[in-house]
Amino acid sequence: NVALELTEACNYRCTMCDYWRIPNPKFMPLADARDFLGLFGETGLASVLLTGGEPLLHPQWREIAGMLPEGARRSLCTNGSPILKKNRDVATFFDRLTVSVDGATDENFARIRGYRHLEGIMRALEEIKAARPQIRIQIKMTIMRHNFTDTLPIFARCLEGGFVDGVGFGIPDTSLLAFGFEQTARERMAYLDAMFPTADELPRFAAIVDDIHDRFAGAIAAGFMYEGDLRRYLARFMALRGLGPAPAGR
């Protein structure tokens, strides 16, 4: 299982991410992608994920996607904006499409990402699914102070929409080893303090977590929440605010 970061470039300005702050972002040369994938042969990979930055900003993403072995599960992680008006052929290159959506409304999406793109992205995904039903479409949301109240609405919308195959959740990276932070000057505790819900907000998040598990127990048991542990995230938030112990490591 391997992941290829095609580029550091990104066209969004997400509050929890610093990829967009990187000066002169790099793009993986086509020859490097070919050489790396060639190390595994035609049957040596179980899955390949193309990611970034925003991988669809790479001018040769189709050429790289075309190199992925057909026997492997081929996945793409995107912010969704490049499929708004073009790049709908992503479905012909990949088995799985994961789209980061960090708000349940256009207003909150714009507050976090800088653009009112949510509704357009969801329409594009529905059209892609209709044209190629076999592709697995997944929505991923990073839970933070600015959007924790959207956790239940985005889960419910995706479950009821009929074209999304699963929803995953994460939280801002507490180690600062992701989101491009190794190339910027973020101070860890200041970042976490700004991103995590406050002590006063955590009881509301706890109620939301309970509500999701109560209302959607069947869907969760069936695996619709393909990634994330909301109760563990609550414990992480509470520990940061000095309201309880950190959850045990895994």
Short mmCIF file of C-alpha atoms in Angstrom, two decimals:
data_model
loop_
_atom_site.label_atom_id
_atom_site.label_comp_id
_atom_site.label_asym_id
_atom_site.label_seq_id
_atom_site.Cartn_x
_atom_site.Cartn_y
_atom_site.Cartn_z
CA ASN A 1 0.00 0.00 0.00
CA VAL A 2 1.60 3.26 -1.10
CA ALA A 3 0.67 6.93 -1.41
CA LEU A 4 2.11 9.32 -3.97
CA GLU A 5 2.08 13.02 -3.12
CA LEU A 6 1.84 14.48 -6.61
CA THR A 7 2.29 18.08 -5.52
CA GLU A 8 2.48 20.43 -2.57
CA ALA A 9 0.36 22.97 -4.46
CA CYS A 10 -3.20 23.65 -3.36
CA ASN A 11 -5.79 26.16 -4.53
CA TYR A 12 -7.67 26.33 -1.21
CA ARG A 13 -6.79 28.36 1.90
CA CYS A 14 -7.90 25.98 4.64
CA THR A 15 -7.59 27.29 8.18
CA MET A 16 -6.12 24.03 9.52
CA CYS A 17 -3.59 23.50 6.70
CA ASP A 18 -0.40 25.19 5.52
CA TYR A 19 0.11 23.60 2.10
CA TRP A 20 -1.16 26.79 0.47
CA ARG A 21 1.50 28.80 2.34
CA ILE A 22 4.41 26.84 0.85
CA PRO A 23 6.39 29.05 -1.54
CA ASN A 24 7.27 27.44 -4.87
CA PRO A 25 5.40 24.17 -4.29
CA LYS A 26 6.93 21.10 -5.86
CA PHE A 27 5.38 18.79 -8.45
CA MET A 28 6.44 15.16 -8.78
CA PRO A 29 8.27 14.65 -12.08
CA LEU A 30 6.63 12.11 -14.36
CA ALA A 31 9.86 10.11 -14.52
CA ASP A 32 10.03 9.87 -10.72
CA ALA A 33 6.48 8.52 -10.55
CA ARG A 34 7.27 5.99 -13.28
CA ASP A 35 10.48 4.85 -11.58
CA PHE A 36 8.84 4.51 -8.18
CA LEU A 37 5.86 2.53 -9.42
CA GLY A 38 8.19 0.38 -11.49
CA LEU A 39 9.83 -0.89 -8.30
CA PHE A 40 6.70 -2.92 -7.54
CA GLY A 41 5.99 -4.47 -10.92
CA GLU A 42 2.48 -5.26 -12.11
CA THR A 43 1.39 -7.29 -9.08
CA GLY A 44 3.38 -5.87 -6.17
CA LEU A 45 0.88 -3.26 -5.00
CA ALA A 46 -2.40 -3.82 -3.20
CA SER A 47 -3.42 -0.16 -3.28
CA VAL A 48 -2.13 3.19 -4.52
CA LEU A 49 -3.36 6.57 -3.33
CA LEU A 50 -2.70 9.81 -5.22
CA THR A 51 -2.73 12.77 -2.87
CA GLY A 52 -1.24 16.23 -2.33
CA GLY A 53 -1.65 19.21 -1.84
CA GLU A 54 -4.30 19.01 -4.48
CA PRO A 55 -3.22 16.18 -6.82
CA LEU A 56 -5.47 17.25 -9.69
CA LEU A 57 -3.43 20.46 -10.01
CA HIS A 58 -0.55 18.34 -11.32
CA PRO A 59 -0.52 18.95 -15.08
CA GLN A 60 0.27 15.29 -15.75
CA TRP A 61 -2.03 13.62 -13.24
CA ARG A 62 -3.70 11.58 -15.98
CA GLU A 63 -0.39 10.20 -17.17
CA ILE A 64 0.55 9.22 -13.62
CA ALA A 65 -2.89 7.73 -12.93
CA GLY A 66 -2.55 5.74 -16.13
CA MET A 67 0.59 4.10 -14.73
CA LEU A 68 -1.22 2.63 -11.73
CA PRO A 69 -1.48 -1.17 -11.97
CA GLU A 70 -5.01 -2.37 -12.65
CA GLY A 71 -4.73 -5.11 -10.05
CA ALA A 72 -4.28 -2.54 -7.28
CA ARG A 73 -7.02 -0.47 -5.69
CA ARG A 74 -6.51 2.98 -7.20
CA SER A 75 -7.59 5.88 -5.02
CA LEU A 76 -7.60 9.66 -5.25
CA CYS A 77 -7.85 12.15 -2.38
CA THR A 78 -8.95 15.59 -3.59
CA ASN A 79 -10.51 18.77 -2.26
CA GLY A 80 -13.11 18.44 -5.00
CA SER A 81 -12.69 21.84 -6.61
CA PRO A 82 -11.01 20.55 -9.80
CA ILE A 83 -14.10 18.48 -10.64
CA LEU A 84 -16.52 21.41 -10.46
CA LYS A 85 -16.35 22.16 -14.19
CA LYS A 86 -13.81 19.69 -15.62
CA ASN A 87 -11.76 16.59 -14.75
CA ARG A 88 -14.93 14.48 -14.56
CA ASP A 89 -12.93 11.66 -16.15
CA VAL A 90 -11.40 10.94 -12.73
CA ALA A 91 -13.88 8.08 -12.48
CA THR A 92 -12.20 6.27 -15.38
CA PHE A 93 -8.82 6.26 -13.60
CA PHE A 94 -9.76 5.40 -10.01
CA ASP A 95 -11.73 2.85 -8.01
CA ARG A 96 -12.13 5.14 -5.01
CA LEU A 97 -12.60 8.89 -4.79
CA THR A 98 -12.22 10.58 -1.40
CA VAL A 99 -13.22 14.23 -1.20
CA SER A 100 -12.38 16.48 1.74
CA VAL A 101 -15.47 18.45 2.74
CA ASP A 102 -15.04 20.47 5.93
CA GLY A 103 -18.48 22.01 6.23
CA ALA A 104 -22.13 21.01 5.87
CA THR A 105 -23.14 24.35 4.33
CA ASP A 106 -21.63 26.57 1.66
CA GLU A 107 -21.21 29.27 4.31
CA ASN A 108 -19.14 27.15 6.67
CA PHE A 109 -17.26 25.54 3.79
CA ALA A 110 -16.24 29.04 2.66
CA ARG A 111 -15.31 30.05 6.21
CA ILE A 112 -12.84 27.17 6.42
CA ARG A 113 -11.69 26.80 2.81
CA GLY A 114 -12.21 30.22 1.29
CA TYR A 115 -14.75 29.31 -1.39
CA ARG A 116 -18.48 28.54 -1.55
CA HIS A 117 -17.96 25.26 -3.37
CA LEU A 118 -19.80 22.67 -1.29
CA GLU A 119 -23.01 22.46 -3.28
CA GLY A 120 -21.19 22.38 -6.60
CA ILE A 121 -18.88 19.62 -5.42
CA MET A 122 -21.76 17.51 -4.15
CA ARG A 123 -23.61 17.91 -7.46
CA ALA A 124 -20.47 16.91 -9.35
CA LEU A 125 -20.04 13.81 -7.20
CA GLU A 126 -23.64 12.78 -7.75
CA GLU A 127 -23.15 13.10 -11.52
CA ILE A 128 -19.92 11.11 -11.39
CA LYS A 129 -21.61 8.34 -9.41
CA ALA A 130 -24.53 8.25 -11.84
CA ALA A 131 -22.17 7.93 -14.80
CA ARG A 132 -19.95 5.31 -13.12
CA PRO A 133 -21.84 3.53 -10.32
CA GLN A 134 -18.96 1.18 -9.52
CA ILE A 135 -16.69 3.95 -8.22
CA ARG A 136 -16.66 4.28 -4.43
CA ILE A 137 -17.21 7.88 -3.33
CA GLN A 138 -16.15 8.85 0.18
CA ILE A 139 -16.46 12.14 2.04
CA LYS A 140 -13.83 13.09 4.62
CA MET A 141 -14.20 15.85 7.20
CA THR A 142 -11.61 17.25 9.60
CA ILE A 143 -13.44 18.12 12.83
CA MET A 144 -12.35 21.35 14.50
CA ARG A 145 -13.67 24.33 16.38
CA HIS A 146 -15.08 25.97 13.24
CA ASN A 147 -17.19 23.02 12.09
CA PHE A 148 -17.83 20.50 14.87
CA THR A 149 -21.54 21.34 14.76
CA ASP A 150 -21.55 20.17 11.11
CA THR A 151 -20.53 16.62 12.04
CA LEU A 152 -24.08 15.30 12.28
CA PRO A 153 -25.52 17.22 9.29
CA ILE A 154 -22.77 16.08 6.90
CA PHE A 155 -23.11 12.46 8.05
CA ALA A 156 -26.89 12.57 7.62
CA ARG A 157 -26.68 14.28 4.23
CA CYS A 158 -24.21 11.77 2.85
CA LEU A 159 -26.17 8.81 4.19
CA GLU A 160 -29.46 10.04 2.78
CA GLY A 161 -28.11 11.30 -0.55
CA GLY A 162 -27.65 7.86 -2.04
CA PHE A 163 -24.46 8.56 -3.98
CA VAL A 164 -21.90 8.63 -1.15
CA ASP A 165 -20.57 5.25 -0.02
CA GLY A 166 -18.99 6.32 3.25
CA VAL A 167 -18.03 9.21 5.51
CA GLY A 168 -14.76 9.50 7.41
CA PHE A 169 -13.70 11.90 10.14
CA GLY A 170 -10.37 13.14 11.39
CA ILE A 171 -9.06 15.96 13.57
CA PRO A 172 -6.24 18.47 13.06
CA ASP A 173 -2.86 16.80 13.23
CA THR A 174 -1.55 17.18 16.78
CA SER A 175 2.03 16.35 15.83
CA LEU A 176 2.25 19.02 13.10
CA LEU A 177 3.71 16.39 10.76
CA ALA A 178 0.91 16.76 8.21
CA PHE A 179 -0.74 19.58 6.25
CA GLY A 180 2.62 20.99 5.15
CA PHE A 181 3.59 22.24 8.60
CA GLU A 182 7.15 20.96 8.34
CA GLN A 183 7.76 23.75 5.83
CA THR A 184 6.09 26.59 7.72
CA ALA A 185 6.48 28.15 11.14
CA ARG A 186 3.39 27.04 13.07
CA GLU A 187 3.69 26.95 16.85
CA ARG A 188 2.09 23.72 18.02
CA MET A 189 0.09 24.76 21.08
CA ALA A 190 -1.13 28.01 19.53
CA TYR A 191 -2.35 26.04 16.52
CA LEU A 192 -4.13 23.39 18.60
CA ASP A 193 -5.71 26.04 20.81
CA ALA A 194 -7.14 27.77 17.73
CA MET A 195 -8.31 24.58 16.03
CA PHE A 196 -9.81 22.49 18.86
CA PRO A 197 -13.20 23.24 20.45
CA THR A 198 -13.03 25.23 23.67
CA ALA A 199 -13.89 23.82 27.08
CA ASP A 200 -17.26 25.59 26.89
CA GLU A 201 -17.98 24.07 23.46
CA LEU A 202 -17.10 20.49 24.34
CA PRO A 203 -20.39 19.57 26.06
CA ARG A 204 -22.18 20.44 22.82
CA PHE A 205 -19.79 18.28 20.82
CA ALA A 206 -20.29 15.43 23.32
CA ALA A 207 -24.05 15.66 22.76
CA ILE A 208 -23.55 15.61 18.99
CA VAL A 209 -21.37 12.51 19.22
CA ASP A 210 -24.00 10.72 21.32
CA ASP A 211 -26.73 11.79 18.90
CA ILE A 212 -24.84 10.43 15.89
CA HIS A 213 -24.22 7.09 17.57
CA ASP A 214 -27.85 6.85 18.68
CA ARG A 215 -29.49 7.92 15.41
CA PHE A 216 -27.17 6.16 13.01
CA ALA A 217 -26.13 3.08 14.95
CA GLY A 218 -27.09 0.75 12.10
CA ALA A 219 -25.17 2.68 9.46
CA ILE A 220 -22.12 2.91 11.71
CA ALA A 221 -22.25 -0.82 12.42
CA ALA A 222 -22.47 -1.45 8.67
CA GLY A 223 -19.27 0.54 8.11
CA PHE A 224 -20.68 3.74 6.59
CA MET A 225 -18.33 5.66 8.91
CA TYR A 226 -15.28 4.18 7.24
CA GLU A 227 -12.72 6.12 9.25
CA GLY A 228 -12.61 7.91 12.58
CA ASP A 229 -13.64 7.43 16.19
CA LEU A 230 -15.77 10.34 17.38
CA ARG A 231 -15.63 9.38 21.05
CA ARG A 232 -11.86 9.13 20.88
CA TYR A 233 -11.69 12.55 19.25
CA LEU A 234 -13.86 13.96 22.04
CA ALA A 235 -11.42 12.53 24.57
CA ARG A 236 -8.50 14.09 22.69
CA PHE A 237 -10.20 17.49 22.71
CA MET A 238 -11.02 17.18 26.42
CA ALA A 239 -7.46 16.21 27.28
CA LEU A 240 -6.09 19.25 25.46
CA ARG A 241 -8.44 21.46 27.48
CA GLY A 242 -7.39 19.81 30.75
CA LEU A 243 -10.74 18.12 31.26
CA GLY A 244 -9.63 14.50 31.27
CA PRO A 245 -6.87 12.05 30.45
CA ALA A 246 -5.65 11.56 26.91
CA PRO A 247 -6.93 8.37 25.29
CA ALA A 248 -4.50 5.45 25.36
CA GLY A 249 -2.31 5.01 22.33
CA ARG A 250 -3.12 2.43 19.70
#
